[in-house]
mmCIF file of C-alpha atoms in Angstrom:
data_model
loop_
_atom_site.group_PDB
_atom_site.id
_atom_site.type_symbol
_atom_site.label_atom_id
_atom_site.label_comp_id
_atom_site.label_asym_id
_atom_site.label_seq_id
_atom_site.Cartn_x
_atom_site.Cartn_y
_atom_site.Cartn_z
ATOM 1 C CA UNK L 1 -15.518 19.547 -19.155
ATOM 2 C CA UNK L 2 -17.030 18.665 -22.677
ATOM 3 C CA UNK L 3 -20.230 19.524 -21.605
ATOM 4 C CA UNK L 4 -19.083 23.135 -19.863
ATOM 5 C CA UNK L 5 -17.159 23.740 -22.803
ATOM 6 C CA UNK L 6 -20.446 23.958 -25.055
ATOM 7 C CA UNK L 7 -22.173 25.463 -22.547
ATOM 8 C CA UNK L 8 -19.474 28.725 -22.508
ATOM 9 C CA UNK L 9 -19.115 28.518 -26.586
ATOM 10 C CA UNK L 10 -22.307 28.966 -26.723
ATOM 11 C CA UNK L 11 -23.320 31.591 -24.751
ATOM 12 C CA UNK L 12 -20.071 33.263 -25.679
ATOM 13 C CA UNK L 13 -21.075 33.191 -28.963
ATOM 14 C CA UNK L 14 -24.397 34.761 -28.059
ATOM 15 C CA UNK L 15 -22.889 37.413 -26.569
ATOM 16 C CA UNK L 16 -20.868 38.176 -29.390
ATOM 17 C CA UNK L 17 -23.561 37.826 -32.111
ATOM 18 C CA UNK L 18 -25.832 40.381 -30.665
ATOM 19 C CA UNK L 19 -22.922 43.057 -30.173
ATOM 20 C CA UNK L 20 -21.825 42.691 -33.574
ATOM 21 C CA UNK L 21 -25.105 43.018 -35.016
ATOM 22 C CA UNK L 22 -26.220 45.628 -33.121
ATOM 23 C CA UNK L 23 -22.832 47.692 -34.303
ATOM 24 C CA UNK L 24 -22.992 47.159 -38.006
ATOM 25 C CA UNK L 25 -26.624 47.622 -38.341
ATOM 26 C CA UNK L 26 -26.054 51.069 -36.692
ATOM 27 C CA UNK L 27 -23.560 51.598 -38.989
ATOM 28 C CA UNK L 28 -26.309 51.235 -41.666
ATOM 29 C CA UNK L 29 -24.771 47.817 -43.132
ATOM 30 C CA UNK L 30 -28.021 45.799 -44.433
ATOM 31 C CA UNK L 31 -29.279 42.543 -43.106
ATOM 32 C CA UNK L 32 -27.961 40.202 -46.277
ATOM 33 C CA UNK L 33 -24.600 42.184 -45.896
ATOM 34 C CA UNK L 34 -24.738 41.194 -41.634
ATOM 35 C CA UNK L 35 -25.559 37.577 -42.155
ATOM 36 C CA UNK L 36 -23.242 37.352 -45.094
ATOM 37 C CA UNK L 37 -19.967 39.193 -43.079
ATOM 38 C CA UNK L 38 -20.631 39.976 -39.796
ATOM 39 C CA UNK L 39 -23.340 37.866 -38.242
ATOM 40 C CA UNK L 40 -21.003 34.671 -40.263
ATOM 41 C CA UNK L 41 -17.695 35.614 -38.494
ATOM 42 C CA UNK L 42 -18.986 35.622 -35.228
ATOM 43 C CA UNK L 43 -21.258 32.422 -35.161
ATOM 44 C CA UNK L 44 -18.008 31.177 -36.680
ATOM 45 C CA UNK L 45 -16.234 32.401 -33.668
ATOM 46 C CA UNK L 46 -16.195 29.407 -31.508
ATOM 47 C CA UNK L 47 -14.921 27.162 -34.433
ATOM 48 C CA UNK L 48 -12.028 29.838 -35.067
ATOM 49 C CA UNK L 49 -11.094 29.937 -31.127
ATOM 50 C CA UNK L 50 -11.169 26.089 -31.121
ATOM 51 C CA UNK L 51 -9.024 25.117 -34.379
ATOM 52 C CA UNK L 52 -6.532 27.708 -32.815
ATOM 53 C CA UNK L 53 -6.131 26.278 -29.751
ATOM 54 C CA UNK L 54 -5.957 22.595 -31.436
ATOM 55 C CA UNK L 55 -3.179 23.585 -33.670
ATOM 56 C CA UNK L 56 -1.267 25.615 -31.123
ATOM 57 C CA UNK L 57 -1.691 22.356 -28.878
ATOM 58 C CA UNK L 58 -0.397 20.161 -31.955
ATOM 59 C CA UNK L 59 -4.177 18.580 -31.878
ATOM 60 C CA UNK L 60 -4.226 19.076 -36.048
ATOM 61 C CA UNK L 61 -7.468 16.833 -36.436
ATOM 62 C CA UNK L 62 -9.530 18.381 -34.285
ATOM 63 C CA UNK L 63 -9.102 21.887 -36.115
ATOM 64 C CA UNK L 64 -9.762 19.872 -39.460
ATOM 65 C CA UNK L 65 -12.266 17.488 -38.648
ATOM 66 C CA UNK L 66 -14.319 20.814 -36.543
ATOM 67 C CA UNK L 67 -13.900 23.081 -40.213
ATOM 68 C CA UNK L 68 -14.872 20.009 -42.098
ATOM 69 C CA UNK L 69 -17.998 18.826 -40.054
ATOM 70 C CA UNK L 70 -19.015 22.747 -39.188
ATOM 71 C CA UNK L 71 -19.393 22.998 -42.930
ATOM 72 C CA UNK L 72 -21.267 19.834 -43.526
ATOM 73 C CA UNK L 73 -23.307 20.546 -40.892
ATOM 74 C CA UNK L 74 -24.611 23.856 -41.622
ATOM 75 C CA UNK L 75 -25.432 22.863 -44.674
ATOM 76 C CA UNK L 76 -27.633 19.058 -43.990
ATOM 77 C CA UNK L 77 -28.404 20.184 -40.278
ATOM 78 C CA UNK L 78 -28.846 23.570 -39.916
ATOM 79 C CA UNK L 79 -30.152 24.541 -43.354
ATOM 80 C CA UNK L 80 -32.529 21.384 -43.239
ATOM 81 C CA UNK L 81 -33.757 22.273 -40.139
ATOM 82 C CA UNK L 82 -34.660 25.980 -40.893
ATOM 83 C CA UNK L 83 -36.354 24.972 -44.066
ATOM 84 C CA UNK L 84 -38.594 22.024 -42.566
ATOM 85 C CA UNK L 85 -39.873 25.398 -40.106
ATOM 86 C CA UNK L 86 -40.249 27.766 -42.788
ATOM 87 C CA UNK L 87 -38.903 27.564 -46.674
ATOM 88 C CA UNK L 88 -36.776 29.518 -47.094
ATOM 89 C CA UNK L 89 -36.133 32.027 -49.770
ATOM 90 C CA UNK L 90 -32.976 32.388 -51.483
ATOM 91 C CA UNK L 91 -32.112 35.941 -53.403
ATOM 92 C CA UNK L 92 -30.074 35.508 -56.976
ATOM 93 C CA UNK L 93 -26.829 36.858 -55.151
ATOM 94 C CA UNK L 94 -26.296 34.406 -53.080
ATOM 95 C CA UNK L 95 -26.452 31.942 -56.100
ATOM 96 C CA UNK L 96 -24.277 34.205 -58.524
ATOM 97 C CA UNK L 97 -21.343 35.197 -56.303
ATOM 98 C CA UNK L 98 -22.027 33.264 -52.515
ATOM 99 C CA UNK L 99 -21.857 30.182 -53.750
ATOM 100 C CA UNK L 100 -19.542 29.870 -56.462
ATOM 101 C CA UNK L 101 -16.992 31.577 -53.543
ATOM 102 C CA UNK L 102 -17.331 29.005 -51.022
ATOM 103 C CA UNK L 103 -17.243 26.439 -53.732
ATOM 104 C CA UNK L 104 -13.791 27.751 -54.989
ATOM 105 C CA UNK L 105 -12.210 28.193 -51.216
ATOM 106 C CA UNK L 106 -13.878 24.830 -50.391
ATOM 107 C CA UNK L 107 -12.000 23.134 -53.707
ATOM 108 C CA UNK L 108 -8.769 25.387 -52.880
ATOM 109 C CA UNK L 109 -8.730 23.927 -49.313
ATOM 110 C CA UNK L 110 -8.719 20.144 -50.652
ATOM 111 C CA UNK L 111 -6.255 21.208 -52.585
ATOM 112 C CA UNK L 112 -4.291 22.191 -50.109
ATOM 113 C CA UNK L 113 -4.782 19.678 -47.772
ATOM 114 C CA UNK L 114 -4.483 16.876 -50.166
ATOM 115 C CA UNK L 115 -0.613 16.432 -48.614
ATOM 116 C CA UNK L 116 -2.416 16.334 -45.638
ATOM 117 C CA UNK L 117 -0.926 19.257 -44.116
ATOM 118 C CA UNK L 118 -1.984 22.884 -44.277
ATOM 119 C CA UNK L 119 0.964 25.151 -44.365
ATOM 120 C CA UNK L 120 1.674 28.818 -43.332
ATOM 121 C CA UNK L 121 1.897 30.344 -46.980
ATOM 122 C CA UNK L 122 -1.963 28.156 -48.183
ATOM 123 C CA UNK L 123 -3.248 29.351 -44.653
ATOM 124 C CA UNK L 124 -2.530 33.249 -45.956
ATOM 125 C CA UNK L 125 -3.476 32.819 -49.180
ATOM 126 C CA UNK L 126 -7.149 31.342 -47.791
ATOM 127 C CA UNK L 127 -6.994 34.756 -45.986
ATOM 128 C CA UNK L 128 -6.341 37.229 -48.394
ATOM 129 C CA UNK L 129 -8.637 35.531 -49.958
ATOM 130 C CA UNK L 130 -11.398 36.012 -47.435
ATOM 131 C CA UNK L 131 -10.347 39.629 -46.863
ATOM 132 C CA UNK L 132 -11.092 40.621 -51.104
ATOM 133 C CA UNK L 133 -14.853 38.734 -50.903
ATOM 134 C CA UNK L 134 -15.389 41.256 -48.186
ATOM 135 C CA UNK L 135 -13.979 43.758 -49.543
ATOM 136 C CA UNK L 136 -16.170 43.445 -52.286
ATOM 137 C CA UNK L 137 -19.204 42.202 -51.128
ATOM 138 C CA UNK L 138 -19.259 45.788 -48.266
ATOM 139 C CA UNK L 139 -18.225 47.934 -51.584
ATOM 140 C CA UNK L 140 -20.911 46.598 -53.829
ATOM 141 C CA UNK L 141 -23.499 46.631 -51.409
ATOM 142 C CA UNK L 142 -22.806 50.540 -50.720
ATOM 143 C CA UNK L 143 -22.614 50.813 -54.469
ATOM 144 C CA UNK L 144 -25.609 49.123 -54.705
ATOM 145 C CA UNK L 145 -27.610 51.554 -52.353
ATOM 146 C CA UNK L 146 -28.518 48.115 -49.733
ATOM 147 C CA UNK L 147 -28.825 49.685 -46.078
ATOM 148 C CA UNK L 148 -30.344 49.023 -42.957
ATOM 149 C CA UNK L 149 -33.070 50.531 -42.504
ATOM 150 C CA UNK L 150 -34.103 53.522 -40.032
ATOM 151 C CA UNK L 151 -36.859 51.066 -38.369
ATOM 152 C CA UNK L 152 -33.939 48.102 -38.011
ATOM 153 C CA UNK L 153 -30.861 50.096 -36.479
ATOM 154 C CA UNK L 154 -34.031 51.746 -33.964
ATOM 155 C CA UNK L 155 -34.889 48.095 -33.501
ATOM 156 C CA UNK L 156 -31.516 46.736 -32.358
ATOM 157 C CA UNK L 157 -30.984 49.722 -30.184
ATOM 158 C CA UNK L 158 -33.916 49.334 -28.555
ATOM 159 C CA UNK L 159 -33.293 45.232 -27.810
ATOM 160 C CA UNK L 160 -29.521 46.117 -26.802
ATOM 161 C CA UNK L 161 -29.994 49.449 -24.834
ATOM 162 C CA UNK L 162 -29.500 53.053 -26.876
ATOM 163 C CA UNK L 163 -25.416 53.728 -26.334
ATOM 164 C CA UNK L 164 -22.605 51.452 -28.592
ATOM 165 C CA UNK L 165 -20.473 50.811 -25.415
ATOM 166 C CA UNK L 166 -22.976 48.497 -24.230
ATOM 167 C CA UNK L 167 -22.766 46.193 -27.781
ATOM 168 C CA UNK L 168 -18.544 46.706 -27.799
ATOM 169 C CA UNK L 169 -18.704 45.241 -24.211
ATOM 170 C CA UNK L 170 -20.913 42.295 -25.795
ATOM 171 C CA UNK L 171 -18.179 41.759 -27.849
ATOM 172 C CA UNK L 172 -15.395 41.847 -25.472
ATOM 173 C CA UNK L 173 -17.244 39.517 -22.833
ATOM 174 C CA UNK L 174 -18.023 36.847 -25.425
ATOM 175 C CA UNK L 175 -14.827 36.556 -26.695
ATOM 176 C CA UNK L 176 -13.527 36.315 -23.370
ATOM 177 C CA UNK L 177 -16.267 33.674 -22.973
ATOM 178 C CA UNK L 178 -15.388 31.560 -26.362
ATOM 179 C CA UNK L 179 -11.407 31.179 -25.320
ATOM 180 C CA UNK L 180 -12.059 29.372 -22.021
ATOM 181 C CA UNK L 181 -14.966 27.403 -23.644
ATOM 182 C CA UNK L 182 -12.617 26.262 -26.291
ATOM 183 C CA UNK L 183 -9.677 25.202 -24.002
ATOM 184 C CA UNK L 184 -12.554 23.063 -21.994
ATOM 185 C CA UNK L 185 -13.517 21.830 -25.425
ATOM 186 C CA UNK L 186 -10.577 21.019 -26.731
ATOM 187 C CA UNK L 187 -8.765 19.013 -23.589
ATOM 188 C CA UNK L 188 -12.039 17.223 -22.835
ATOM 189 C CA UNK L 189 -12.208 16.374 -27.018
ATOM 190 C CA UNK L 190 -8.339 15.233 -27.025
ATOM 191 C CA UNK L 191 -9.239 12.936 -23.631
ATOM 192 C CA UNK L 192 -12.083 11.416 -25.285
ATOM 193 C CA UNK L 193 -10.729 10.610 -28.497
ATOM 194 C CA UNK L 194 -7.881 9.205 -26.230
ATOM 195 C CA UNK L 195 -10.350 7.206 -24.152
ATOM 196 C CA UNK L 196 -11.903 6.172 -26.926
ATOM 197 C CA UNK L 197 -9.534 4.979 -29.153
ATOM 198 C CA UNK L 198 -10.601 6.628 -32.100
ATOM 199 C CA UNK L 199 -8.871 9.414 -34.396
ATOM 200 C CA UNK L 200 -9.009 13.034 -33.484
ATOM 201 C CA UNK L 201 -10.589 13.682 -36.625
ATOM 202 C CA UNK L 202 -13.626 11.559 -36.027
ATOM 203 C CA UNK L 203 -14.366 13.495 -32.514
ATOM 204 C CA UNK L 204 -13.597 16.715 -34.691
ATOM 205 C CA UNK L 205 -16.206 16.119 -37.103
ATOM 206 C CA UNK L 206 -18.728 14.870 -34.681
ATOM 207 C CA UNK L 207 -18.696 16.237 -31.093
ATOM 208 C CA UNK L 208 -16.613 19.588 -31.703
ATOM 209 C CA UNK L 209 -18.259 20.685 -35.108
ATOM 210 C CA UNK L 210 -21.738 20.100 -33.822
ATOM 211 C CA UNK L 211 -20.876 21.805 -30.371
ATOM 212 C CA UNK L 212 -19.216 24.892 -32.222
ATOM 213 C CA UNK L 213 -22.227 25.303 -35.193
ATOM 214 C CA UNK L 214 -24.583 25.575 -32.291
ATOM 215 C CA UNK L 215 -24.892 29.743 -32.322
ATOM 216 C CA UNK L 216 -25.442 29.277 -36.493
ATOM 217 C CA UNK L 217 -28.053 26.163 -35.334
ATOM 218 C CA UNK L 218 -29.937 28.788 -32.919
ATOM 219 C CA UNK L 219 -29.438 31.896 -34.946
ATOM 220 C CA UNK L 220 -30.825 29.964 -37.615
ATOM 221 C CA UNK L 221 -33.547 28.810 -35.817
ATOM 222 C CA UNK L 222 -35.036 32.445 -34.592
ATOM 223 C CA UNK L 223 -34.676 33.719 -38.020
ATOM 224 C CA UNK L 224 -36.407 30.784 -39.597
ATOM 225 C CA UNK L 225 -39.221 31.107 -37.240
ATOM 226 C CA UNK L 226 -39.154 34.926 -37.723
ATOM 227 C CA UNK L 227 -39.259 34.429 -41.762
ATOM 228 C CA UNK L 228 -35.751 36.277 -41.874
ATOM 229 C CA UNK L 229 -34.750 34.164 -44.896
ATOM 230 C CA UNK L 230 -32.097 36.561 -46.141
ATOM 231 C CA UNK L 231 -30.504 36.475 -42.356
ATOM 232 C CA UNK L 232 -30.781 33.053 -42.329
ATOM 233 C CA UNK L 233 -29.022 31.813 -45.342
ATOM 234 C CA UNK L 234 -26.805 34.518 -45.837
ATOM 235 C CA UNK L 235 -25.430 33.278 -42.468
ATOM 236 C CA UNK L 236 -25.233 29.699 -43.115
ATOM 237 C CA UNK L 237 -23.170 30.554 -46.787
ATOM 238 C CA UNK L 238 -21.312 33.176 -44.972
ATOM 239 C CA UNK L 239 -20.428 30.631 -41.897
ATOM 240 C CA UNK L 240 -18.946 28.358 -44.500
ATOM 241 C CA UNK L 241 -16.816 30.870 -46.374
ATOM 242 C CA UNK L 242 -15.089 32.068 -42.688
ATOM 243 C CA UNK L 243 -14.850 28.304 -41.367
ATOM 244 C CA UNK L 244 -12.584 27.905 -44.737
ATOM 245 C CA UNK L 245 -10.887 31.595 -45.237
ATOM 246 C CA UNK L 246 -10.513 32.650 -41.739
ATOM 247 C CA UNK L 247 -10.741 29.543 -39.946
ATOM 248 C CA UNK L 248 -7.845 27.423 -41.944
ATOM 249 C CA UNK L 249 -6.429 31.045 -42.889
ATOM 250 C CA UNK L 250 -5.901 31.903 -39.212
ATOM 251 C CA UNK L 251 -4.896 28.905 -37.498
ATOM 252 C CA UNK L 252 -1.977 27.645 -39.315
ATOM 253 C CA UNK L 253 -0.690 31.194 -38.852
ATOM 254 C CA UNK L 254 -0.132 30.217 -35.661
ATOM 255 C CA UNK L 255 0.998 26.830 -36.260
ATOM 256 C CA UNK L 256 0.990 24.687 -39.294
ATOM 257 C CA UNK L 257 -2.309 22.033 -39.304
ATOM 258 C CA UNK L 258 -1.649 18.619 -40.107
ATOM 259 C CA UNK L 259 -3.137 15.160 -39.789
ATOM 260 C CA UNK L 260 -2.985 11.875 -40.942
ATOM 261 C CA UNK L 261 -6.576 10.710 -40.410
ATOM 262 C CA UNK L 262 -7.874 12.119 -43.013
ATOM 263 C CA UNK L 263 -9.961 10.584 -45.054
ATOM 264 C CA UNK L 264 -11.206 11.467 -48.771
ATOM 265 C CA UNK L 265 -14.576 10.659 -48.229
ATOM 266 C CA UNK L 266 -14.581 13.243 -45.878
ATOM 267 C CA UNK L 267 -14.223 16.124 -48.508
ATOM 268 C CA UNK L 268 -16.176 14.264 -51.289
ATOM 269 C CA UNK L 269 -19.062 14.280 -48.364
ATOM 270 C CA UNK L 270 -18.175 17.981 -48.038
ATOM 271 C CA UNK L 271 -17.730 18.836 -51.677
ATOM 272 C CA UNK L 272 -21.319 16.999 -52.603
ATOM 273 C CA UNK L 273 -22.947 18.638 -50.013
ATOM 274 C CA UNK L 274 -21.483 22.114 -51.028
ATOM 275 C CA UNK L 275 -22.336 21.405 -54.786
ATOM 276 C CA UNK L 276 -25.738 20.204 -53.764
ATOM 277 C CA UNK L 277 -27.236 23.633 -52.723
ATOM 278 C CA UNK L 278 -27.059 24.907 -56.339
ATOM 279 C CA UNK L 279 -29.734 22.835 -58.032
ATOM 280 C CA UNK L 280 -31.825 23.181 -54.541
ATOM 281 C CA UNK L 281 -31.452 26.631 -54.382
ATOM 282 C CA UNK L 282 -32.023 27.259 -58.011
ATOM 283 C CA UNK L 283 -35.715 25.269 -57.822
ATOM 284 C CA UNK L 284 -37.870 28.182 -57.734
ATOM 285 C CA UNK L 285 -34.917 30.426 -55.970
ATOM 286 C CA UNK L 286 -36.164 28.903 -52.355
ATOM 287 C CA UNK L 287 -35.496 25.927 -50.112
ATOM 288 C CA UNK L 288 -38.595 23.926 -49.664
ATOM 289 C CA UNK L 289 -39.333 21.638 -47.054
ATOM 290 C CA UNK L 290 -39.136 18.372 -49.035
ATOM 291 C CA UNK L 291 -35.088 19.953 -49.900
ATOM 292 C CA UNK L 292 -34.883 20.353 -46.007
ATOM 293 C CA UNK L 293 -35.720 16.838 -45.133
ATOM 294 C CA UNK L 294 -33.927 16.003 -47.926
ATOM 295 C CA UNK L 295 -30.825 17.228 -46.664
ATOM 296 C CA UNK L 296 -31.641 16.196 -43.018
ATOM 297 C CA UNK L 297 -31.746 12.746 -43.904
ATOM 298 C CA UNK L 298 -28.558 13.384 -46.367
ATOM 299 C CA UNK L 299 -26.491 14.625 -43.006
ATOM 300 C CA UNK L 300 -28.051 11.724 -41.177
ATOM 301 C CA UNK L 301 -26.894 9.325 -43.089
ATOM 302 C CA UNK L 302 -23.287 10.720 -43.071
ATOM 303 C CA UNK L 303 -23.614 10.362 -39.078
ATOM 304 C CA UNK L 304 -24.384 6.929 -39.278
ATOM 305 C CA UNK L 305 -21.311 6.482 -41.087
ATOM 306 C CA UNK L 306 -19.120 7.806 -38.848
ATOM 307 C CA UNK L 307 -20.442 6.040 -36.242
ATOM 308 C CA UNK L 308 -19.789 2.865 -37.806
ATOM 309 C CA UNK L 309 -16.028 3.725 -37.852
ATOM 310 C CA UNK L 310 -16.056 4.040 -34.635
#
């Protein structure tokens, strides 16, 4: 079930990506603006579907533990991994007003989470929150004269086929896709962790977040190999700001998250590693492959622990 669950997320994610790429380039959004909005809420997609379903279900670790480890992950994993292909260049946008976003949500979120529940009233105010960075960064970026190019939207319509119904039914089929993925995910996670004896936060931040930052892990990947850094990292930054605003905005909308498992080590892990793309992204405005491996080994080690808790 586990292993069908990734298999649909991931696909369904796929499916998703592409449509809502291909719709907001035609609408003549640029590429930064994509990875930063678009492209990051739907390779966030499956870990949205799959904290919803875990706090409907009452299952309030795996929807922490998935945020917690997605996050942690794109940043040692995925962004180590794309910059060990190809370093990767980072525009002074993403470190003046990227950044210093998903560091405030990711402090707010500790903050509210520190009683180790995250009510209805923090989960909206994550979300608002979420809804005025877009806001701003779509306004500023028209303001700014950034578009897609002519060349780009031609492009996508000639990978996708030429008429928008074909990318809305994308869409529609991979969300359809990424809700029964997540209810195999999130049944075969709660049996495991059950099986296992182990907290539902330690199979959160292990088997679900890896399985649900998959579409950021191979939509990182392409665009490393295709030098698209601004894709790349815009995603990855983007990915982390929805996993915290939308993610832990949305869910406890439906039903409060809460937990007991929690550990603190766990956000100063994910506070250090947020904090640590600053000075690496400031060193000559790129991430080099030495940073890469360096954050590899950084996410590696954090593994290790967790498997020794086990």
């Amino acid at each position: 079930m586990l292993i069908a669950g990734l298999v649909l997320l991931f696909f369904g994610a796929e499916a998703l990506v592409r449509g809502a790429i291909a719709i907001s380039l035609r609408a003549g959004i640029s590429p930064l603006i994509v990875g930063l909005t678009v492209l990051a809420f739907s390779t966030s997609s499956p870990e949205l579907v799959v904290s919803i379903r875990a706090a409907l279900e009452g299952n309030g670790g795996i929807a922490l533990g998935n945020v917690i480890g997605s996050n942690i992950a794109n940043t040692g994993l995925i962004l180590g991994t794309a910059a060990l292909i190809f370093p990767l260049a980072v525009q002074r946008q993403i470190i003046r007003r990227e950044i210093p976003v998903m560091l405030g949500l990711t402090v707010l979120f500790i903050f509210f989470v520190s009683d180790k529940t995250i009510a209805r009233h923090e989960g909206c105010i994550l979300f608002v929150g979420l809804l005025v960075y877009i806001v701003y960064s779509v306004i500023s970026a028209r303001q700014s004269g950034e578009s897609a190019t002519q060349e780009e939207v031609e492009s996508v319509a000639v990978k996708l086929g030429r008429h928008w119904a074909i990318d809305v039914a994308l869409l529609i089929a991979g969300l359809g896709i990424l809700c029964l993925g997540a209810e195999l995910m999130v049944t075969s996670a709660v049996s495991i962790a059950t099986k296992l004896g182990v907290s539902q936060i330690i199979i959160g931040l292990t088997i679900v977040s890896i399985g649900t930052s998959l579409p950021e892990l191979a939509t990182s990947l392409v665009a490393a190999f295709k030098k698209q850094g601004d894709l790349m990292v815009g995603n990855i930054i983007g990915s982390n700001i929805f996993n915290i605003g939308a993610i832990l905005g949305i869910a406890p909308l439906f039903s409060p998250i809460s937990d007991s498992g929690i550990y603190p080590i766990d956000f100063a892990i994910l506070m250090l590693f947020s904090l640590a793309l600053l000075p690496i992204m400031k060193s000559d405005y790129q991430i080099s492959r030495m940073e890469g491996l360096f954050l590899l080994i950084a996410y590696g080690s954090y593994m290790a622990y967790i498997a020794s808790q086990i």
